[in-house]
PDB file of C-alpha atoms in Angstrom:
ATOM      1  CA  UNK A   1      84.840  78.606 113.262  1.00  0.00           C
ATOM      2  CA  UNK A   2      88.312  77.805 114.424  1.00  0.00           C
ATOM      3  CA  UNK A   3      89.607  77.270 110.877  1.00  0.00           C
ATOM      4  CA  UNK A   4      88.153  80.828 109.732  1.00  0.00           C
ATOM      5  CA  UNK A   5      89.907  82.235 112.736  1.00  0.00           C
ATOM      6  CA  UNK A   6      93.431  81.012 111.674  1.00  0.00           C
ATOM      7  CA  UNK A   7      92.730  82.091 108.306  1.00  0.00           C
ATOM      8  CA  UNK A   8      92.186  85.715 109.626  1.00  0.00           C
ATOM      9  CA  UNK A   9      95.362  85.400 111.739  1.00  0.00           C
ATOM     10  CA  UNK A  10      97.406  84.453 108.555  1.00  0.00           C
ATOM     11  CA  UNK A  11      95.774  87.295 106.677  1.00  0.00           C
ATOM     12  CA  UNK A  12      96.844  89.728 109.388  1.00  0.00           C
ATOM     13  CA  UNK A  13     100.516  88.383 108.860  1.00  0.00           C
ATOM     14  CA  UNK A  14     100.113  88.856 105.168  1.00  0.00           C
ATOM     15  CA  UNK A  15      99.032  92.245 105.374  1.00  0.00           C
ATOM     16  CA  UNK A  16     101.877  93.151 107.729  1.00  0.00           C
ATOM     17  CA  UNK A  17     104.219  91.633 105.076  1.00  0.00           C
ATOM     18  CA  UNK A  18     102.618  93.662 102.335  1.00  0.00           C
ATOM     19  CA  UNK A  19     103.274  96.683 104.495  1.00  0.00           C
ATOM     20  CA  UNK A  20     106.834  95.892 104.809  1.00  0.00           C
ATOM     21  CA  UNK A  21     107.148  95.704 101.217  1.00  0.00           C
ATOM     22  CA  UNK A  22     105.447  99.138 101.028  1.00  0.00           C
ATOM     23  CA  UNK A  23     107.900 100.822 103.173  1.00  0.00           C
ATOM     24  CA  UNK A  24     110.844  99.196 101.370  1.00  0.00           C
ATOM     25  CA  UNK A  25     109.584 100.626  98.038  1.00  0.00           C
ATOM     26  CA  UNK A  26     109.144 103.930  99.730  1.00  0.00           C
ATOM     27  CA  UNK A  27     112.663 104.087 101.094  1.00  0.00           C
ATOM     28  CA  UNK A  28     114.229 102.850  97.709  1.00  0.00           C
ATOM     29  CA  UNK A  29     112.559 105.559  95.802  1.00  0.00           C
ATOM     30  CA  UNK A  30     113.235 108.268  98.538  1.00  0.00           C
ATOM     31  CA  UNK A  31     116.975 107.391  98.456  1.00  0.00           C
ATOM     32  CA  UNK A  32     116.994 107.530  94.619  1.00  0.00           C
ATOM     33  CA  UNK A  33     115.158 110.908  94.903  1.00  0.00           C
ATOM     34  CA  UNK A  34     117.645 112.135  97.324  1.00  0.00           C
ATOM     35  CA  UNK A  35     120.717 111.074  95.182  1.00  0.00           C
ATOM     36  CA  UNK A  36     119.501 112.326  91.883  1.00  0.00           C
ATOM     37  CA  UNK A  37     117.505 115.251  92.956  1.00  0.00           C
ATOM     38  CA  UNK A  38     114.411 113.585  91.410  1.00  0.00           C
ATOM     39  CA  UNK A  39     111.521 115.626  92.187  1.00  0.00           C
ATOM     40  CA  UNK A  40     108.946 112.950  90.576  1.00  0.00           C
ATOM     41  CA  UNK A  41     110.111 110.231  92.686  1.00  0.00           C
ATOM     42  CA  UNK A  42     110.081 112.418  95.686  1.00  0.00           C
ATOM     43  CA  UNK A  43     106.448 113.328  94.997  1.00  0.00           C
ATOM     44  CA  UNK A  44     105.490 109.753  94.504  1.00  0.00           C
ATOM     45  CA  UNK A  45     106.781 108.780  97.921  1.00  0.00           C
ATOM     46  CA  UNK A  46     105.026 111.601  99.658  1.00  0.00           C
ATOM     47  CA  UNK A  47     101.623 111.021  98.009  1.00  0.00           C
ATOM     48  CA  UNK A  48     101.976 107.123  98.662  1.00  0.00           C
ATOM     49  CA  UNK A  49     102.534 107.825 102.638  1.00  0.00           C
ATOM     50  CA  UNK A  50      98.702 107.652 103.069  1.00  0.00           C
ATOM     51  CA  UNK A  51      98.689 104.117 101.696  1.00  0.00           C
ATOM     52  CA  UNK A  52     100.992 103.155 104.560  1.00  0.00           C
ATOM     53  CA  UNK A  53      99.045 104.777 107.164  1.00  0.00           C
ATOM     54  CA  UNK A  54      95.786 103.151 105.844  1.00  0.00           C
ATOM     55  CA  UNK A  55      97.486  99.796 106.036  1.00  0.00           C
ATOM     56  CA  UNK A  56      98.564 100.316 109.613  1.00  0.00           C
ATOM     57  CA  UNK A  57      94.918 101.414 110.337  1.00  0.00           C
ATOM     58  CA  UNK A  58      93.638  98.146 108.752  1.00  0.00           C
ATOM     59  CA  UNK A  59      96.128  96.095 110.597  1.00  0.00           C
ATOM     60  CA  UNK A  60      95.348  97.517 113.862  1.00  0.00           C
ATOM     61  CA  UNK A  61      91.462  97.157 113.341  1.00  0.00           C
ATOM     62  CA  UNK A  62      91.823  93.619 112.173  1.00  0.00           C
ATOM     63  CA  UNK A  63      94.122  92.735 115.247  1.00  0.00           C
ATOM     64  CA  UNK A  64      91.671  94.412 117.788  1.00  0.00           C
ATOM     65  CA  UNK A  65      88.775  92.618 116.224  1.00  0.00           C
ATOM     66  CA  UNK A  66      90.646  89.362 116.986  1.00  0.00           C
ATOM     67  CA  UNK A  67      91.357  90.388 120.536  1.00  0.00           C
ATOM     68  CA  UNK A  68      87.808  91.222 121.108  1.00  0.00           C
ATOM     69  CA  UNK A  69      86.000  88.362 119.256  1.00  0.00           C
ATOM     70  CA  UNK A  70      88.287  85.464 119.523  1.00  0.00           C
ATOM     71  CA  UNK A  71      90.269  86.017 122.798  1.00  0.00           C
ATOM     72  CA  UNK A  72      93.313  84.475 121.460  1.00  0.00           C
ATOM     73  CA  UNK A  73      95.792  82.699 123.847  1.00  0.00           C
ATOM     74  CA  UNK A  74      99.441  81.672 123.560  1.00  0.00           C
ATOM     75  CA  UNK A  75     100.922  81.755 120.277  1.00  0.00           C
ATOM     76  CA  UNK A  76      97.836  83.339 118.788  1.00  0.00           C
ATOM     77  CA  UNK A  77      97.895  86.128 121.280  1.00  0.00           C
ATOM     78  CA  UNK A  78     101.309  86.664 120.823  1.00  0.00           C
ATOM     79  CA  UNK A  79     100.682  86.969 117.054  1.00  0.00           C
ATOM     80  CA  UNK A  80      98.084  89.392 117.461  1.00  0.00           C
ATOM     81  CA  UNK A  81     100.184  91.782 119.907  1.00  0.00           C
ATOM     82  CA  UNK A  82     103.028  91.420 117.661  1.00  0.00           C
ATOM     83  CA  UNK A  83     101.297  92.517 114.839  1.00  0.00           C
ATOM     84  CA  UNK A  84      99.772  95.838 116.623  1.00  0.00           C
ATOM     85  CA  UNK A  85     103.457  96.754 117.491  1.00  0.00           C
ATOM     86  CA  UNK A  86     104.767  95.688 114.198  1.00  0.00           C
ATOM     87  CA  UNK A  87     102.392  97.842 112.470  1.00  0.00           C
ATOM     88  CA  UNK A  88     103.366 100.816 114.496  1.00  0.00           C
ATOM     89  CA  UNK A  89     107.009 100.474 113.571  1.00  0.00           C
ATOM     90  CA  UNK A  90     106.324  99.708 109.883  1.00  0.00           C
ATOM     91  CA  UNK A  91     104.208 103.070 109.696  1.00  0.00           C
ATOM     92  CA  UNK A  92     107.082 104.754 111.250  1.00  0.00           C
ATOM     93  CA  UNK A  93     109.433 103.488 108.621  1.00  0.00           C
ATOM     94  CA  UNK A  94     107.297 104.959 105.939  1.00  0.00           C
ATOM     95  CA  UNK A  95     107.238 108.331 107.997  1.00  0.00           C
ATOM     96  CA  UNK A  96     111.081 108.264 107.693  1.00  0.00           C
ATOM     97  CA  UNK A  97     111.189 107.410 104.249  1.00  0.00           C
ATOM     98  CA  UNK A  98     108.679 110.400 103.785  1.00  0.00           C
ATOM     99  CA  UNK A  99     111.110 112.817 105.564  1.00  0.00           C
ATOM    100  CA  UNK A 100     113.798 111.747 103.239  1.00  0.00           C
ATOM    101  CA  UNK A 101     111.526 112.511 100.268  1.00  0.00           C
ATOM    102  CA  UNK A 102     110.541 115.836 101.588  1.00  0.00           C
ATOM    103  CA  UNK A 103     114.155 116.727 102.050  1.00  0.00           C
ATOM    104  CA  UNK A 104     114.761 116.036  98.249  1.00  0.00           C
ATOM    105  CA  UNK A 105     111.784 118.113  97.352  1.00  0.00           C
ATOM    106  CA  UNK A 106     112.603 120.994  99.706  1.00  0.00           C
ATOM    107  CA  UNK A 107     116.156 121.513  98.116  1.00  0.00           C
ATOM    108  CA  UNK A 108     114.960 120.790  94.426  1.00  0.00           C
ATOM    109  CA  UNK A 109     116.394 121.540  91.889  1.00  0.00           C
ATOM    110  CA  UNK A 110     119.671 121.480  94.067  1.00  0.00           C
ATOM    111  CA  UNK A 111     121.249 118.303  95.371  1.00  0.00           C
ATOM    112  CA  UNK A 112     120.752 117.925  99.190  1.00  0.00           C
ATOM    113  CA  UNK A 113     123.984 115.789  99.699  1.00  0.00           C
ATOM    114  CA  UNK A 114     127.437 117.208  99.173  1.00  0.00           C
ATOM    115  CA  UNK A 115     129.442 114.879  96.839  1.00  0.00           C
ATOM    116  CA  UNK A 116     131.544 114.153 100.031  1.00  0.00           C
ATOM    117  CA  UNK A 117     128.677 112.034 101.647  1.00  0.00           C
ATOM    118  CA  UNK A 118     126.831 110.675  98.431  1.00  0.00           C
ATOM    119  CA  UNK A 119     128.403 107.198  98.846  1.00  0.00           C
ATOM    120  CA  UNK A 120     127.601 106.934 102.414  1.00  0.00           C
ATOM    121  CA  UNK A 121     123.984 107.689 101.803  1.00  0.00           C
ATOM    122  CA  UNK A 122     123.744 105.228  98.972  1.00  0.00           C
ATOM    123  CA  UNK A 123     125.139 102.578 100.936  1.00  0.00           C
ATOM    124  CA  UNK A 124     122.737 103.454 103.900  1.00  0.00           C
ATOM    125  CA  UNK A 125     119.805 103.300 101.532  1.00  0.00           C
ATOM    126  CA  UNK A 126     120.663  99.866 100.092  1.00  0.00           C
ATOM    127  CA  UNK A 127     120.985  98.453 103.713  1.00  0.00           C
ATOM    128  CA  UNK A 128     117.929 100.105 104.931  1.00  0.00           C
ATOM    129  CA  UNK A 129     115.859  98.826 101.949  1.00  0.00           C
ATOM    130  CA  UNK A 130     117.442  95.328 102.406  1.00  0.00           C
ATOM    131  CA  UNK A 131     116.494  95.359 105.952  1.00  0.00           C
ATOM    132  CA  UNK A 132     112.792  95.988 105.252  1.00  0.00           C
ATOM    133  CA  UNK A 133     112.806  93.316 102.568  1.00  0.00           C
ATOM    134  CA  UNK A 134     114.248  90.927 104.971  1.00  0.00           C
ATOM    135  CA  UNK A 135     111.694  91.889 107.674  1.00  0.00           C
ATOM    136  CA  UNK A 136     108.905  91.187 104.989  1.00  0.00           C
ATOM    137  CA  UNK A 137     110.259  87.689 104.728  1.00  0.00           C
ATOM    138  CA  UNK A 138     110.609  87.139 108.376  1.00  0.00           C
ATOM    139  CA  UNK A 139     107.044  88.018 108.967  1.00  0.00           C
ATOM    140  CA  UNK A 140     106.008  85.428 106.060  1.00  0.00           C
ATOM    141  CA  UNK A 141     108.256  82.607 107.387  1.00  0.00           C
ATOM    142  CA  UNK A 142     108.836  83.275 111.267  1.00  0.00           C
ATOM    143  CA  UNK A 143     112.235  82.407 110.673  1.00  0.00           C
ATOM    144  CA  UNK A 144     114.034  83.111 114.128  1.00  0.00           C
ATOM    145  CA  UNK A 145     117.648  82.835 112.822  1.00  0.00           C
ATOM    146  CA  UNK A 146     116.808  85.179 109.658  1.00  0.00           C
ATOM    147  CA  UNK A 147     115.207  87.691 112.088  1.00  0.00           C
ATOM    148  CA  UNK A 148     118.266  87.797 114.277  1.00  0.00           C
ATOM    149  CA  UNK A 149     120.489  88.268 111.346  1.00  0.00           C
ATOM    150  CA  UNK A 150     119.032  91.759 110.961  1.00  0.00           C
ATOM    151  CA  UNK A 151     121.019  92.909 113.835  1.00  0.00           C
ATOM    152  CA  UNK A 152     124.102  92.497 111.971  1.00  0.00           C
ATOM    153  CA  UNK A 153     122.892  94.634 108.824  1.00  0.00           C
ATOM    154  CA  UNK A 154     121.675  97.236 111.258  1.00  0.00           C
ATOM    155  CA  UNK A 155     125.127  97.518 112.756  1.00  0.00           C
ATOM    156  CA  UNK A 156     126.626  98.511 109.405  1.00  0.00           C
ATOM    157  CA  UNK A 157     123.822 101.392 109.134  1.00  0.00           C
ATOM    158  CA  UNK A 158     124.996 102.489 112.689  1.00  0.00           C
ATOM    159  CA  UNK A 159     128.632 102.390 111.639  1.00  0.00           C
ATOM    160  CA  UNK A 160     128.014 104.794 108.657  1.00  0.00           C
ATOM    161  CA  UNK A 161     125.853 106.963 110.590  1.00  0.00           C
ATOM    162  CA  UNK A 162     128.596 107.504 113.229  1.00  0.00           C
ATOM    163  CA  UNK A 163     131.111 108.137 110.367  1.00  0.00           C
ATOM    164  CA  UNK A 164     128.911 110.951 108.966  1.00  0.00           C
ATOM    165  CA  UNK A 165     129.466 112.754 112.234  1.00  0.00           C
ATOM    166  CA  UNK A 166     133.302 112.453 111.889  1.00  0.00           C
ATOM    167  CA  UNK A 167     132.880 114.063 108.331  1.00  0.00           C
ATOM    168  CA  UNK A 168     130.780 117.084 109.084  1.00  0.00           C
ATOM    169  CA  UNK A 169     132.902 117.798 112.163  1.00  0.00           C
ATOM    170  CA  UNK A 170     135.992 117.612 110.440  1.00  0.00           C
ATOM    171  CA  UNK A 171     138.065 120.511 109.611  1.00  0.00           C
ATOM    172  CA  UNK A 172     137.894 119.892 105.863  1.00  0.00           C
ATOM    173  CA  UNK A 173     134.031 120.208 105.843  1.00  0.00           C
ATOM    174  CA  UNK A 174     133.530 123.117 103.307  1.00  0.00           C
ATOM    175  CA  UNK A 175     129.630 122.932 102.884  1.00  0.00           C
ATOM    176  CA  UNK A 176     128.558 125.181 105.767  1.00  0.00           C
ATOM    177  CA  UNK A 177     125.849 124.694 108.672  1.00  0.00           C
ATOM    178  CA  UNK A 178     122.817 124.118 106.366  1.00  0.00           C
ATOM    179  CA  UNK A 179     124.546 121.227 104.715  1.00  0.00           C
ATOM    180  CA  UNK A 180     125.764 119.800 108.042  1.00  0.00           C
ATOM    181  CA  UNK A 181     122.250 119.946 109.379  1.00  0.00           C
ATOM    182  CA  UNK A 182     120.548 118.279 106.363  1.00  0.00           C
ATOM    183  CA  UNK A 183     123.256 115.516 106.655  1.00  0.00           C
ATOM    184  CA  UNK A 184     122.608 115.086 110.274  1.00  0.00           C
ATOM    185  CA  UNK A 185     118.965 114.689 110.146  1.00  0.00           C
ATOM    186  CA  UNK A 186     119.095 112.607 107.087  1.00  0.00           C
ATOM    187  CA  UNK A 187     121.563 110.171 108.651  1.00  0.00           C
ATOM    188  CA  UNK A 188     119.252 109.949 111.666  1.00  0.00           C
ATOM    189  CA  UNK A 189     116.246 109.108 109.672  1.00  0.00           C
ATOM    190  CA  UNK A 190     118.060 106.196 108.104  1.00  0.00           C
ATOM    191  CA  UNK A 191     119.414 105.092 111.385  1.00  0.00           C
ATOM    192  CA  UNK A 192     115.992 105.185 112.924  1.00  0.00           C
ATOM    193  CA  UNK A 193     114.521 103.462 109.872  1.00  0.00           C
ATOM    194  CA  UNK A 194     116.990 100.524 110.231  1.00  0.00           C
ATOM    195  CA  UNK A 195     116.155 100.247 113.998  1.00  0.00           C
ATOM    196  CA  UNK A 196     112.411 100.029 113.398  1.00  0.00           C
ATOM    197  CA  UNK A 197     112.964  97.126 110.827  1.00  0.00           C
ATOM    198  CA  UNK A 198     114.913  95.399 113.529  1.00  0.00           C
ATOM    199  CA  UNK A 199     112.193  95.851 115.927  1.00  0.00           C
ATOM    200  CA  UNK A 200     109.586  94.204 113.571  1.00  0.00           C
ATOM    201  CA  UNK A 201     111.870  91.154 113.319  1.00  0.00           C
ATOM    202  CA  UNK A 202     112.288  91.058 116.995  1.00  0.00           C
ATOM    203  CA  UNK A 203     108.529  90.896 117.268  1.00  0.00           C
ATOM    204  CA  UNK A 204     108.447  87.753 115.009  1.00  0.00           C
ATOM    205  CA  UNK A 205     111.059  86.185 117.529  1.00  0.00           C
ATOM    206  CA  UNK A 206     108.585  86.945 120.297  1.00  0.00           C
ATOM    207  CA  UNK A 207     105.678  85.348 118.359  1.00  0.00           C
ATOM    208  CA  UNK A 208     107.768  81.911 117.873  1.00  0.00           C
ATOM    209  CA  UNK A 209     109.661  81.741 121.284  1.00  0.00           C
ATOM    210  CA  UNK A 210     107.527  83.877 123.688  1.00  0.00           C
ATOM    211  CA  UNK A 211     110.459  85.679 124.546  1.00  0.00           C
ATOM    212  CA  UNK A 212     111.173  89.454 123.532  1.00  0.00           C
ATOM    213  CA  UNK A 213     114.816  89.920 122.681  1.00  0.00           C
ATOM    214  CA  UNK A 214     116.527  92.786 124.492  1.00  0.00           C
ATOM    215  CA  UNK A 215     116.687  96.253 122.831  1.00  0.00           C
ATOM    216  CA  UNK A 216     117.357  99.690 123.292  1.00  0.00           C
ATOM    217  CA  UNK A 217     114.790 102.675 123.077  1.00  0.00           C
ATOM    218  CA  UNK A 218     113.371 102.361 119.422  1.00  0.00           C
ATOM    219  CA  UNK A 219     110.065 103.928 119.786  1.00  0.00           C
ATOM    220  CA  UNK A 220     110.501 107.608 118.662  1.00  0.00           C
ATOM    221  CA  UNK A 221     110.879 108.575 115.193  1.00  0.00           C
TER     222      UNK A 221
END
Protein backbone atom coordinates (compact mmCIF):
# COMPACT_ATOMS: atom_id res chain seq x y z
CA UNK A 1 0.00 0.00 0.00
CA UNK A 2 2.76 2.45 0.93
CA UNK A 3 4.65 1.60 -2.25
CA UNK A 4 1.57 2.43 -4.31
CA UNK A 5 1.20 5.67 -2.37
CA UNK A 6 4.74 6.77 -3.22
CA UNK A 7 4.18 5.85 -6.84
CA UNK A 8 1.20 8.21 -6.80
CA UNK A 9 3.34 10.97 -5.28
CA UNK A 10 5.94 10.51 -7.98
CA UNK A 11 3.25 10.54 -10.65
CA UNK A 12 1.96 13.82 -9.25
CA UNK A 13 5.43 15.33 -9.63
CA UNK A 14 5.72 13.97 -13.16
CA UNK A 15 2.37 15.51 -14.08
CA UNK A 16 3.59 18.89 -12.81
CA UNK A 17 6.76 18.55 -14.88
CA UNK A 18 4.70 17.80 -17.98
CA UNK A 19 2.57 20.85 -17.25
CA UNK A 20 5.69 23.00 -16.99
CA UNK A 21 6.75 21.74 -20.40
CA UNK A 22 3.33 22.63 -21.78
CA UNK A 23 3.51 26.23 -20.64
CA UNK A 24 7.09 26.53 -21.92
CA UNK A 25 5.90 25.40 -25.35
CA UNK A 26 2.98 27.82 -25.14
CA UNK A 27 5.17 30.84 -24.42
CA UNK A 28 7.70 29.83 -27.06
CA UNK A 29 4.96 29.68 -29.69
CA UNK A 30 3.25 32.81 -28.42
CA UNK A 31 6.50 34.76 -28.62
CA UNK A 32 7.11 33.57 -32.17
CA UNK A 33 3.55 34.53 -33.09
CA UNK A 34 4.15 37.96 -31.59
CA UNK A 35 7.44 38.55 -33.38
CA UNK A 36 6.35 37.19 -36.76
CA UNK A 37 2.64 38.14 -36.74
CA UNK A 38 1.99 34.40 -37.19
CA UNK A 39 -1.74 33.84 -36.85
CA UNK A 40 -1.47 30.06 -37.03
CA UNK A 41 0.86 29.86 -34.07
CA UNK A 42 -1.27 32.28 -32.09
CA UNK A 43 -4.36 30.15 -32.73
CA UNK A 44 -2.48 27.03 -31.65
CA UNK A 45 -1.56 28.59 -28.31
CA UNK A 46 -5.13 29.75 -27.80
CA UNK A 47 -6.66 26.37 -28.56
CA UNK A 48 -4.08 24.45 -26.49
CA UNK A 49 -4.73 26.52 -23.35
CA UNK A 50 -7.60 24.20 -22.43
CA UNK A 51 -5.06 21.37 -22.07
CA UNK A 52 -3.15 23.37 -19.46
CA UNK A 53 -6.38 24.07 -17.58
CA UNK A 54 -7.24 20.37 -17.65
CA UNK A 55 -3.76 19.47 -16.43
CA UNK A 56 -4.13 21.78 -13.44
CA UNK A 57 -7.50 20.26 -12.59
CA UNK A 58 -6.04 16.76 -12.79
CA UNK A 59 -3.08 17.67 -10.57
CA UNK A 60 -5.31 19.27 -7.97
CA UNK A 61 -7.74 16.33 -7.98
CA UNK A 62 -4.86 13.91 -7.48
CA UNK A 63 -3.35 16.05 -4.72
CA UNK A 64 -6.62 16.40 -2.82
CA UNK A 65 -7.23 12.67 -3.10
CA UNK A 66 -3.82 12.00 -1.56
CA UNK A 67 -4.59 14.42 1.27
CA UNK A 68 -7.95 12.81 1.95
CA UNK A 69 -6.98 9.16 1.62
CA UNK A 70 -3.35 9.00 2.75
CA UNK A 71 -3.04 11.79 5.36
CA UNK A 72 0.57 12.50 4.38
CA UNK A 73 3.01 14.02 6.86
CA UNK A 74 6.45 15.68 6.74
CA UNK A 75 8.07 15.67 3.28
CA UNK A 76 5.12 13.89 1.68
CA UNK A 77 2.72 16.51 2.96
CA UNK A 78 4.98 19.28 1.69
CA UNK A 79 5.08 17.59 -1.70
CA UNK A 80 1.30 17.52 -1.99
CA UNK A 81 0.84 21.11 -0.79
CA UNK A 82 3.60 22.33 -3.10
CA UNK A 83 1.96 20.53 -6.01
CA UNK A 84 -1.33 22.35 -5.44
CA UNK A 85 0.37 25.76 -5.40
CA UNK A 86 2.71 24.92 -8.28
CA UNK A 87 -0.18 23.76 -10.46
CA UNK A 88 -1.86 27.12 -9.88
CA UNK A 89 1.28 29.03 -10.88
CA UNK A 90 1.78 26.88 -13.97
CA UNK A 91 -1.83 27.39 -15.04
CA UNK A 92 -1.33 31.14 -14.72
CA UNK A 93 1.81 30.89 -16.84
CA UNK A 94 -0.33 29.25 -19.49
CA UNK A 95 -2.83 32.11 -19.20
CA UNK A 96 -0.06 34.66 -19.69
CA UNK A 97 1.16 32.91 -22.83
CA UNK A 98 -2.47 32.93 -23.94
CA UNK A 99 -2.65 36.71 -23.45
CA UNK A 100 0.45 37.15 -25.61
CA UNK A 101 -1.05 34.98 -28.34
CA UNK A 102 -4.33 36.88 -28.22
CA UNK A 103 -2.47 40.15 -28.65
CA UNK A 104 -0.78 38.77 -31.75
CA UNK A 105 -4.14 37.62 -33.11
CA UNK A 106 -5.88 40.88 -32.29
CA UNK A 107 -3.42 42.97 -34.34
CA UNK A 108 -3.03 40.50 -37.20
CA UNK A 109 -2.05 40.97 -40.00
CA UNK A 110 -0.20 43.95 -38.51
CA UNK A 111 2.71 43.42 -36.16
CA UNK A 112 2.01 44.24 -32.52
CA UNK A 113 5.54 45.34 -31.71
CA UNK A 114 7.33 48.36 -33.11
CA UNK A 115 10.79 47.51 -34.42
CA UNK A 116 12.19 49.59 -31.57
CA UNK A 117 11.26 46.95 -28.96
CA UNK A 118 11.35 43.70 -30.94
CA UNK A 119 14.76 42.69 -29.64
CA UNK A 120 13.66 43.27 -26.05
CA UNK A 121 10.68 40.97 -26.45
CA UNK A 122 12.75 38.36 -28.26
CA UNK A 123 15.13 38.33 -25.28
CA UNK A 124 12.33 38.23 -22.71
CA UNK A 125 10.69 35.37 -24.58
CA UNK A 126 13.89 33.32 -24.60
CA UNK A 127 14.49 33.87 -20.90
CA UNK A 128 10.85 33.16 -19.98
CA UNK A 129 10.85 29.88 -21.89
CA UNK A 130 14.20 28.94 -20.37
CA UNK A 131 12.80 29.59 -16.89
CA UNK A 132 9.86 27.28 -17.55
CA UNK A 133 12.18 24.56 -18.85
CA UNK A 134 14.40 24.97 -15.79
CA UNK A 135 11.37 24.76 -13.53
CA UNK A 136 10.45 21.50 -15.27
CA UNK A 137 13.87 20.06 -14.43
CA UNK A 138 13.70 21.32 -10.85
CA UNK A 139 10.37 19.55 -10.38
CA UNK A 140 11.92 16.32 -11.66
CA UNK A 141 15.19 16.55 -9.71
CA UNK A 142 14.30 18.68 -6.66
CA UNK A 143 17.70 20.28 -7.04
CA UNK A 144 17.71 23.16 -4.55
CA UNK A 145 20.69 24.94 -6.10
CA UNK A 146 19.11 24.76 -9.56
CA UNK A 147 15.86 26.09 -8.11
CA UNK A 148 17.60 29.06 -6.56
CA UNK A 149 19.42 29.83 -9.82
CA UNK A 150 16.11 30.81 -11.41
CA UNK A 151 16.22 34.02 -9.38
CA UNK A 152 19.12 35.31 -11.48
CA UNK A 153 17.31 34.56 -14.74
CA UNK A 154 14.22 36.33 -13.43
CA UNK A 155 16.31 39.43 -12.71
CA UNK A 156 17.16 39.61 -16.42
CA UNK A 157 13.47 39.74 -17.34
CA UNK A 158 12.86 42.41 -14.71
CA UNK A 159 15.67 44.52 -16.13
CA UNK A 160 14.30 44.34 -19.68
CA UNK A 161 10.82 45.09 -18.39
CA UNK A 162 12.07 48.23 -16.65
CA UNK A 163 13.89 49.29 -19.80
CA UNK A 164 10.66 49.12 -21.80
CA UNK A 165 9.19 51.91 -19.68
CA UNK A 166 12.21 54.06 -20.43
CA UNK A 167 11.72 53.46 -24.15
CA UNK A 168 7.98 54.17 -24.34
CA UNK A 169 8.23 57.24 -22.07
CA UNK A 170 11.08 58.74 -24.08
CA UNK A 171 10.65 61.82 -26.20
CA UNK A 172 11.62 59.88 -29.30
CA UNK A 173 8.73 57.35 -29.04
CA UNK A 174 6.93 57.86 -32.38
CA UNK A 175 4.38 55.05 -32.26
CA UNK A 176 1.52 56.60 -30.31
CA UNK A 177 -0.52 55.65 -27.27
CA UNK A 178 -2.02 52.40 -28.59
CA UNK A 179 1.41 50.90 -29.27
CA UNK A 180 2.65 52.07 -25.88
CA UNK A 181 -0.29 50.34 -24.18
CA UNK A 182 0.39 47.12 -26.09
CA UNK A 183 4.06 47.18 -25.13
CA UNK A 184 3.25 47.91 -21.49
CA UNK A 185 0.76 45.06 -21.19
CA UNK A 186 2.91 42.57 -23.06
CA UNK A 187 5.93 43.44 -20.96
CA UNK A 188 3.86 42.82 -17.85
CA UNK A 189 2.75 39.42 -19.16
CA UNK A 190 6.37 38.28 -19.56
CA UNK A 191 7.40 39.70 -16.22
CA UNK A 192 4.58 37.86 -14.43
CA UNK A 193 5.29 34.64 -16.34
CA UNK A 194 8.88 34.70 -15.11
CA UNK A 195 7.76 35.42 -11.55
CA UNK A 196 5.45 32.41 -11.56
CA UNK A 197 8.26 30.16 -12.85
CA UNK A 198 10.37 31.29 -9.89
CA UNK A 199 7.43 30.61 -7.58
CA UNK A 200 7.26 27.02 -8.84
CA UNK A 201 10.98 26.56 -8.14
CA UNK A 202 10.54 28.00 -4.66
CA UNK A 203 7.84 25.43 -3.95
CA UNK A 204 10.36 22.70 -4.73
CA UNK A 205 12.84 24.28 -2.30
CA UNK A 206 10.06 24.10 0.29
CA UNK A 207 9.55 20.39 -0.42
CA UNK A 208 13.22 19.62 0.18
CA UNK A 209 14.07 22.00 3.03
CA UNK A 210 10.76 22.59 4.73
CA UNK A 211 11.33 26.34 4.44
CA UNK A 212 9.63 28.62 1.95
CA UNK A 213 12.05 31.20 0.50
CA UNK A 214 10.89 34.77 0.93
CA UNK A 215 9.15 36.31 -2.02
CA UNK A 216 7.01 39.25 -2.97
CA UNK A 217 3.42 39.15 -4.16
CA UNK A 218 3.30 36.84 -7.14
CA UNK A 219 -0.26 35.65 -6.89
CA UNK A 220 -1.97 37.92 -9.39
CA UNK A 221 -1.85 37.48 -13.12
